[in-house]
Amino acid sequence: QKEVEQDPGPLSVPEGAIVSLNCTYSNSAFQYFMWYRQYSRKGPELLMYTYSSGNKEDGRFTAQVDKSSKYISLFIRDSQPSDSATYLCAISNTGNQFYFGTGTSLTVIP
Amino acid sequence: NAGVTQTPKFQVLKTGQSMTLQCAQDMNHNSMYWYRQDPGMGLRLIYYSASEGTTDKGEVPNGYNVSRLNKREFSLRLESAAPSQTSVYFCASSMSPDTEAFFGQGTRLTVV
């Protein structure tokens, strides 16, 4: 069983839609959670970082962690064409080695 | 403001050849990482260096070696390249292992 599972998509939404991206994980000991955005042929860049459970908001982006369900989510409000990218979740229990999901490809249509 | 710089950006190797991927960061970060990214597999950690002078195996270390040359530089060596090592390789760095990692632009390696 993989440490983290992520639906690869692809996901296609109209501009202005609310986007929900999700990952599930297997080990309840995980407590560090990250979301990265990766544009085509570029390196990943950090969007959100959460330690333990709860919600975190940054502009149009909200990260949620539900440790009881071992489920993490990234919500994008008022999605823009510039949000078109692959989104990767990453989790860790020690902060030393993060396990990455396979990524969800998102296209926002103008 | 370079951040994390990887060289080369592209490389084609023949099976059995060796090469070294170079990585340098200018953010005074303590920790550095090498990942490979394959379709449907996500990013997988090859090796990491939590601090200067230390290196540790990640999830997929077989066939690779690393050197933390100094605080800025972390190189990845393929001694005898195999087609299974065809991938995109990313170097990353962070201030500490549990903080944000900054990634380079990647090296696209093809082994024929």
PDB file of C-alpha atoms in Angstrom:
ATOM      1  CA  GLN A   1       0.000   0.000   0.000  1.00  0.00           C
ATOM      2  CA  LYS A   2       1.286   3.438  -0.907  1.00  0.00           C
ATOM      3  CA  GLU A   3       1.845   5.895   1.911  1.00  0.00           C
ATOM      4  CA  VAL A   4      -0.281   8.507   0.149  1.00  0.00           C
ATOM      5  CA  GLU A   5      -2.864   8.207  -2.606  1.00  0.00           C
ATOM      6  CA  GLN A   6      -3.953  11.025  -4.898  1.00  0.00           C
ATOM      7  CA  ASP A   7      -6.426  10.990  -7.771  1.00  0.00           C
ATOM      8  CA  PRO A   8      -4.389  11.904 -10.886  1.00  0.00           C
ATOM      9  CA  GLY A   9      -7.345  13.479 -12.673  1.00  0.00           C
ATOM     10  CA  PRO A  10      -7.190  15.236 -15.049  1.00  0.00           C
ATOM     11  CA  LEU A  11      -9.574  17.794 -13.641  1.00  0.00           C
ATOM     12  CA  SER A  12     -11.054  20.494 -15.883  1.00  0.00           C
ATOM     13  CA  VAL A  13     -13.145  23.366 -14.500  1.00  0.00           C
ATOM     14  CA  PRO A  14     -14.469  26.714 -15.773  1.00  0.00           C
ATOM     15  CA  GLU A  15     -12.859  29.924 -14.570  1.00  0.00           C
ATOM     16  CA  GLY A  16     -14.315  31.053 -11.247  1.00  0.00           C
ATOM     17  CA  ALA A  17     -15.196  27.556 -10.042  1.00  0.00           C
ATOM     18  CA  ILE A  18     -14.264  26.173  -6.644  1.00  0.00           C
ATOM     19  CA  VAL A  19     -11.731  23.362  -6.984  1.00  0.00           C
ATOM     20  CA  SER A  20     -11.319  20.558  -4.465  1.00  0.00           C
ATOM     21  CA  LEU A  21      -8.162  18.429  -4.532  1.00  0.00           C
ATOM     22  CA  ASN A  22      -7.733  15.497  -2.175  1.00  0.00           C
ATOM     23  CA  CYS A  23      -5.280  12.943  -0.839  1.00  0.00           C
ATOM     24  CA  THR A  24      -5.639  10.013   1.518  1.00  0.00           C
ATOM     25  CA  TYR A  25      -2.850   8.528   3.574  1.00  0.00           C
ATOM     26  CA  SER A  26      -2.285   5.263   5.366  1.00  0.00           C
ATOM     27  CA  ASN A  27      -0.306   6.020   8.529  1.00  0.00           C
ATOM     28  CA  SER A  28      -2.043   7.863  11.355  1.00  0.00           C
ATOM     29  CA  ALA A  29       1.363   9.002  12.653  1.00  0.00           C
ATOM     30  CA  PHE A  30       1.757  11.469   9.803  1.00  0.00           C
ATOM     31  CA  GLN A  31       1.549  15.023  11.082  1.00  0.00           C
ATOM     32  CA  TYR A  32       3.280  17.230   8.495  1.00  0.00           C
ATOM     33  CA  PHE A  33       1.211  18.048   5.408  1.00  0.00           C
ATOM     34  CA  MET A  34       2.129  20.108   2.371  1.00  0.00           C
ATOM     35  CA  TRP A  35       0.619  21.059  -0.974  1.00  0.00           C
ATOM     36  CA  TYR A  36       2.872  21.902  -3.919  1.00  0.00           C
ATOM     37  CA  ARG A  37       2.006  23.350  -7.322  1.00  0.00           C
ATOM     38  CA  GLN A  38       4.007  22.290 -10.355  1.00  0.00           C
ATOM     39  CA  TYR A  39       3.757  24.012 -13.710  1.00  0.00           C
ATOM     40  CA  SER A  40       4.709  22.070 -16.812  1.00  0.00           C
ATOM     41  CA  ARG A  41       8.464  21.428 -17.054  1.00  0.00           C
ATOM     42  CA  LYS A  42       9.138  23.318 -13.827  1.00  0.00           C
ATOM     43  CA  GLY A  43      10.034  22.324 -10.290  1.00  0.00           C
ATOM     44  CA  PRO A  44       7.329  22.103  -7.596  1.00  0.00           C
ATOM     45  CA  GLU A  45       6.688  25.177  -5.470  1.00  0.00           C
ATOM     46  CA  LEU A  46       5.124  25.158  -2.012  1.00  0.00           C
ATOM     47  CA  LEU A  47       1.550  26.418  -1.691  1.00  0.00           C
ATOM     48  CA  MET A  48       0.512  25.393   1.802  1.00  0.00           C
ATOM     49  CA  TYR A  49       2.153  23.801   4.849  1.00  0.00           C
ATOM     50  CA  THR A  50       0.173  22.426   7.779  1.00  0.00           C
ATOM     51  CA  TYR A  51       1.381  20.798  10.960  1.00  0.00           C
ATOM     52  CA  SER A  52      -1.090  18.419  12.645  1.00  0.00           C
ATOM     53  CA  SER A  53      -4.786  18.927  12.004  1.00  0.00           C
ATOM     54  CA  GLY A  54      -7.145  21.757  11.159  1.00  0.00           C
ATOM     55  CA  ASN A  55      -7.533  24.349   8.443  1.00  0.00           C
ATOM     56  CA  LYS A  56      -5.175  26.904   6.989  1.00  0.00           C
ATOM     57  CA  GLU A  57      -6.140  29.689   4.624  1.00  0.00           C
ATOM     58  CA  ASP A  58      -3.957  31.787   2.327  1.00  0.00           C
ATOM     59  CA  GLY A  59      -5.770  34.019  -0.123  1.00  0.00           C
ATOM     60  CA  ARG A  60      -7.817  31.860  -2.476  1.00  0.00           C
ATOM     61  CA  PHE A  61      -6.292  28.645  -1.114  1.00  0.00           C
ATOM     62  CA  THR A  62      -7.469  26.636   1.906  1.00  0.00           C
ATOM     63  CA  ALA A  63      -5.825  23.471   3.181  1.00  0.00           C
ATOM     64  CA  GLN A  64      -7.734  21.072   5.426  1.00  0.00           C
ATOM     65  CA  VAL A  65      -6.484  18.102   7.395  1.00  0.00           C
ATOM     66  CA  ASP A  66      -8.841  15.487   8.796  1.00  0.00           C
ATOM     67  CA  LYS A  67      -6.637  13.144  10.818  1.00  0.00           C
ATOM     68  CA  SER A  68      -9.547  10.958  11.925  1.00  0.00           C
ATOM     69  CA  SER A  69     -10.265  10.107   8.290  1.00  0.00           C
ATOM     70  CA  LYS A  70      -6.611  10.345   7.155  1.00  0.00           C
ATOM     71  CA  TYR A  71      -7.709  12.760   4.470  1.00  0.00           C
ATOM     72  CA  ILE A  72      -6.273  16.073   3.336  1.00  0.00           C
ATOM     73  CA  SER A  73      -7.790  18.611   0.958  1.00  0.00           C
ATOM     74  CA  LEU A  74      -6.814  21.727  -0.921  1.00  0.00           C
ATOM     75  CA  PHE A  75      -9.576  24.110  -1.973  1.00  0.00           C
ATOM     76  CA  ILE A  76      -9.071  26.814  -4.601  1.00  0.00           C
ATOM     77  CA  ARG A  77     -11.710  29.538  -4.700  1.00  0.00           C
ATOM     78  CA  ASP A  78     -12.403  31.693  -7.763  1.00  0.00           C
ATOM     79  CA  SER A  79     -10.093  29.545  -9.862  1.00  0.00           C
ATOM     80  CA  GLN A  80      -8.055  31.305 -12.563  1.00  0.00           C
ATOM     81  CA  PRO A  81      -6.439  30.030 -15.784  1.00  0.00           C
ATOM     82  CA  SER A  82      -3.086  30.692 -14.088  1.00  0.00           C
ATOM     83  CA  ASP A  83      -4.023  27.966 -11.557  1.00  0.00           C
ATOM     84  CA  SER A  84      -3.716  25.371 -14.331  1.00  0.00           C
ATOM     85  CA  ALA A  85      -0.953  23.077 -13.096  1.00  0.00           C
ATOM     86  CA  THR A  86      -0.330  19.787 -11.347  1.00  0.00           C
ATOM     87  CA  TYR A  87      -0.951  19.816  -7.599  1.00  0.00           C
ATOM     88  CA  LEU A  88       1.046  17.477  -5.370  1.00  0.00           C
ATOM     89  CA  CYS A  89       0.297  16.601  -1.784  1.00  0.00           C
ATOM     90  CA  ALA A  90       3.145  15.593   0.520  1.00  0.00           C
ATOM     91  CA  ILE A  91       3.062  14.078   4.010  1.00  0.00           C
ATOM     92  CA  SER A  92       5.557  13.113   6.674  1.00  0.00           C
ATOM     93  CA  ASN A  93       5.692  11.900  10.252  1.00  0.00           C
ATOM     94  CA  THR A  94       9.176  13.142  11.058  1.00  0.00           C
ATOM     95  CA  GLY A  95       9.724  16.028   8.671  1.00  0.00           C
ATOM     96  CA  ASN A  96      12.784  14.195   7.345  1.00  0.00           C
ATOM     97  CA  GLN A  97      11.264  12.354   4.447  1.00  0.00           C
ATOM     98  CA  PHE A  98       8.123  13.565   2.742  1.00  0.00           C
ATOM     99  CA  TYR A  99       6.011  11.119   0.740  1.00  0.00           C
ATOM    100  CA  PHE A 100       4.496  12.718  -2.334  1.00  0.00           C
ATOM    101  CA  GLY A 101       1.245  11.894  -4.061  1.00  0.00           C
ATOM    102  CA  THR A 102       1.303  11.290  -7.799  1.00  0.00           C
ATOM    103  CA  GLY A 103      -0.244  14.704  -8.456  1.00  0.00           C
ATOM    104  CA  THR A 104      -3.580  15.924  -9.840  1.00  0.00           C
ATOM    105  CA  SER A 105      -3.542  17.743 -13.165  1.00  0.00           C
ATOM    106  CA  LEU A 106      -5.852  20.777 -13.153  1.00  0.00           C
ATOM    107  CA  THR A 107      -6.969  22.866 -16.131  1.00  0.00           C
ATOM    108  CA  VAL A 108      -9.007  26.042 -15.595  1.00  0.00           C
ATOM    109  CA  ILE A 109     -10.842  27.014 -18.763  1.00  0.00           C
ATOM    110  CA  PRO A 110     -11.315  30.767 -19.425  1.00  0.00           C
TER     111      PRO A 110
ATOM    112  CA  ASN B   1      18.141  35.428  -6.744  1.00  0.00           C
ATOM    113  CA  ALA B   2      19.039  31.976  -8.119  1.00  0.00           C
ATOM    114  CA  GLY B   3      17.633  29.691  -5.383  1.00  0.00           C
ATOM    115  CA  VAL B   4      18.379  26.080  -6.346  1.00  0.00           C
ATOM    116  CA  THR B   5      20.379  25.561  -9.528  1.00  0.00           C
ATOM    117  CA  GLN B   6      20.719  22.195 -11.241  1.00  0.00           C
ATOM    118  CA  THR B   7      23.054  21.265 -14.072  1.00  0.00           C
ATOM    119  CA  PRO B   8      22.666  19.951 -16.675  1.00  0.00           C
ATOM    120  CA  LYS B   9      19.037  20.547 -17.670  1.00  0.00           C
ATOM    121  CA  PHE B  10      19.007  17.723 -20.220  1.00  0.00           C
ATOM    122  CA  GLN B  11      21.191  14.654 -20.690  1.00  0.00           C
ATOM    123  CA  VAL B  12      21.152  11.511 -22.805  1.00  0.00           C
ATOM    124  CA  LEU B  13      23.315   8.615 -21.639  1.00  0.00           C
ATOM    125  CA  LYS B  14      24.053   5.209 -23.014  1.00  0.00           C
ATOM    126  CA  THR B  15      23.510   2.198 -20.771  1.00  0.00           C
ATOM    127  CA  GLY B  16      26.547   1.707 -18.560  1.00  0.00           C
ATOM    128  CA  GLN B  17      27.811   5.269 -18.769  1.00  0.00           C
ATOM    129  CA  SER B  18      28.312   7.321 -15.634  1.00  0.00           C
ATOM    130  CA  MET B  19      27.475  10.909 -14.871  1.00  0.00           C
ATOM    131  CA  THR B  20      27.092  13.359 -12.019  1.00  0.00           C
ATOM    132  CA  LEU B  21      24.165  15.716 -11.574  1.00  0.00           C
ATOM    133  CA  GLN B  22      25.137  18.929  -9.866  1.00  0.00           C
ATOM    134  CA  CYS B  23      23.032  20.986  -7.470  1.00  0.00           C
ATOM    135  CA  ALA B  24      23.819  24.228  -5.697  1.00  0.00           C
ATOM    136  CA  GLN B  25      21.701  26.464  -3.460  1.00  0.00           C
ATOM    137  CA  ASP B  26      22.374  30.026  -2.384  1.00  0.00           C
ATOM    138  CA  MET B  27      19.831  30.281   0.449  1.00  0.00           C
ATOM    139  CA  ASN B  28      22.166  29.075   3.225  1.00  0.00           C
ATOM    140  CA  HIS B  29      19.941  26.037   3.733  1.00  0.00           C
ATOM    141  CA  ASN B  30      21.122  23.164   5.893  1.00  0.00           C
ATOM    142  CA  SER B  31      19.179  20.332   4.266  1.00  0.00           C
ATOM    143  CA  MET B  32      19.318  19.157   0.660  1.00  0.00           C
ATOM    144  CA  TYR B  33      17.485  16.420  -1.251  1.00  0.00           C
ATOM    145  CA  TRP B  34      17.478  14.515  -4.510  1.00  0.00           C
ATOM    146  CA  TYR B  35      14.158  13.281  -5.928  1.00  0.00           C
ATOM    147  CA  ARG B  36      13.158  11.533  -9.104  1.00  0.00           C
ATOM    148  CA  GLN B  37       9.785  12.066 -10.754  1.00  0.00           C
ATOM    149  CA  ASP B  38       8.229   9.453 -13.000  1.00  0.00           C
ATOM    150  CA  PRO B  39       4.758   9.403 -14.603  1.00  0.00           C
ATOM    151  CA  GLY B  40       2.208   7.880 -12.234  1.00  0.00           C
ATOM    152  CA  MET B  41       4.793   7.574  -9.431  1.00  0.00           C
ATOM    153  CA  GLY B  42       5.021  11.078  -8.069  1.00  0.00           C
ATOM    154  CA  LEU B  43       8.213  12.393  -6.512  1.00  0.00           C
ATOM    155  CA  ARG B  44      10.350   9.783  -4.795  1.00  0.00           C
ATOM    156  CA  LEU B  45      13.244  10.601  -2.498  1.00  0.00           C
ATOM    157  CA  ILE B  46      16.582   9.139  -3.576  1.00  0.00           C
ATOM    158  CA  TYR B  47      18.951  10.568  -0.943  1.00  0.00           C
ATOM    159  CA  TYR B  48      18.951  13.482   1.433  1.00  0.00           C
ATOM    160  CA  SER B  49      21.423  15.393   3.530  1.00  0.00           C
ATOM    161  CA  ALA B  50      19.927  16.807   6.705  1.00  0.00           C
ATOM    162  CA  SER B  51      23.028  18.877   7.349  1.00  0.00           C
ATOM    163  CA  GLU B  52      26.518  19.382   5.962  1.00  0.00           C
ATOM    164  CA  GLY B  53      28.567  16.221   6.415  1.00  0.00           C
ATOM    165  CA  THR B  54      25.628  13.807   6.612  1.00  0.00           C
ATOM    166  CA  THR B  55      23.747  11.848   3.964  1.00  0.00           C
ATOM    167  CA  ASP B  56      20.965   9.292   4.260  1.00  0.00           C
ATOM    168  CA  LYS B  57      19.128   6.968   1.935  1.00  0.00           C
ATOM    169  CA  GLY B  58      15.612   7.777   0.868  1.00  0.00           C
ATOM    170  CA  GLU B  59      12.972   5.609  -0.705  1.00  0.00           C
ATOM    171  CA  VAL B  60      14.833   4.628  -3.914  1.00  0.00           C
ATOM    172  CA  PRO B  61      18.642   4.839  -3.377  1.00  0.00           C
ATOM    173  CA  ASN B  62      19.779   1.819  -5.406  1.00  0.00           C
ATOM    174  CA  GLY B  63      22.035   2.714  -8.326  1.00  0.00           C
ATOM    175  CA  TYR B  64      22.880   6.180  -6.988  1.00  0.00           C
ATOM    176  CA  ASN B  65      25.499   7.803  -4.808  1.00  0.00           C
ATOM    177  CA  VAL B  66      25.615  11.317  -3.385  1.00  0.00           C
ATOM    178  CA  SER B  67      28.169  13.747  -2.075  1.00  0.00           C
ATOM    179  CA  ARG B  68      27.474  16.757   0.122  1.00  0.00           C
ATOM    180  CA  LEU B  69      30.475  18.712  -1.065  1.00  0.00           C
ATOM    181  CA  ASN B  70      29.848  21.692   1.225  1.00  0.00           C
ATOM    182  CA  LYS B  71      26.827  23.513   2.592  1.00  0.00           C
ATOM    183  CA  ARG B  72      25.879  24.827  -0.870  1.00  0.00           C
ATOM    184  CA  GLU B  73      26.410  21.795  -3.083  1.00  0.00           C
ATOM    185  CA  PHE B  74      24.892  18.308  -3.216  1.00  0.00           C
ATOM    186  CA  SER B  75      25.697  16.068  -6.168  1.00  0.00           C
ATOM    187  CA  LEU B  76      24.067  12.853  -7.384  1.00  0.00           C
ATOM    188  CA  ARG B  77      26.116  10.255  -9.236  1.00  0.00           C
ATOM    189  CA  LEU B  78      24.984   7.444 -11.472  1.00  0.00           C
ATOM    190  CA  GLU B  79      27.906   4.995 -11.697  1.00  0.00           C
ATOM    191  CA  SER B  80      26.451   2.721 -14.397  1.00  0.00           C
ATOM    192  CA  ALA B  81      23.303   4.155 -15.908  1.00  0.00           C
ATOM    193  CA  ALA B  82      20.374   1.869 -16.701  1.00  0.00           C
ATOM    194  CA  PRO B  83      17.234   2.570 -18.761  1.00  0.00           C
ATOM    195  CA  SER B  84      15.199   2.322 -15.528  1.00  0.00           C
ATOM    196  CA  GLN B  85      16.958   5.505 -14.408  1.00  0.00           C
ATOM    197  CA  THR B  86      15.339   7.504 -17.201  1.00  0.00           C
ATOM    198  CA  SER B  87      13.481  10.168 -15.253  1.00  0.00           C
ATOM    199  CA  VAL B  88      13.296  13.811 -14.275  1.00  0.00           C
ATOM    200  CA  TYR B  89      15.581  14.512 -11.332  1.00  0.00           C
ATOM    201  CA  PHE B  90      14.914  17.339  -8.898  1.00  0.00           C
ATOM    202  CA  CYS B  91      17.208  18.758  -6.299  1.00  0.00           C
ATOM    203  CA  ALA B  92      15.657  20.601  -3.355  1.00  0.00           C
ATOM    204  CA  SER B  93      16.844  22.393  -0.241  1.00  0.00           C
ATOM    205  CA  SER B  94      15.312  23.558   3.022  1.00  0.00           C
ATOM    206  CA  MET B  95      16.443  25.300   6.180  1.00  0.00           C
ATOM    207  CA  SER B  96      15.615  22.176   8.194  1.00  0.00           C
ATOM    208  CA  PRO B  97      14.034  18.812   7.349  1.00  0.00           C
ATOM    209  CA  ASP B  98      10.583  19.864   8.527  1.00  0.00           C
ATOM    210  CA  THR B  99      10.354  23.198   6.712  1.00  0.00           C
ATOM    211  CA  GLU B 100       9.519  24.285   3.198  1.00  0.00           C
ATOM    212  CA  ALA B 101      11.638  22.707   0.491  1.00  0.00           C
ATOM    213  CA  PHE B 102      12.614  24.791  -2.541  1.00  0.00           C
ATOM    214  CA  PHE B 103      13.071  22.872  -5.770  1.00  0.00           C
ATOM    215  CA  GLY B 104      15.346  23.355  -8.747  1.00  0.00           C
ATOM    216  CA  GLN B 105      14.137  23.298 -12.344  1.00  0.00           C
ATOM    217  CA  GLY B 106      14.946  19.644 -12.858  1.00  0.00           C
ATOM    218  CA  THR B 107      17.286  17.531 -15.003  1.00  0.00           C
ATOM    219  CA  ARG B 108      15.685  15.452 -17.731  1.00  0.00           C
ATOM    220  CA  LEU B 109      17.759  12.292 -18.080  1.00  0.00           C
ATOM    221  CA  THR B 110      17.270   9.657 -20.761  1.00  0.00           C
ATOM    222  CA  VAL B 111      19.240   6.410 -20.682  1.00  0.00           C
ATOM    223  CA  VAL B 112      19.213   4.502 -23.975  1.00  0.00           C
TER     224      VAL B 112
END
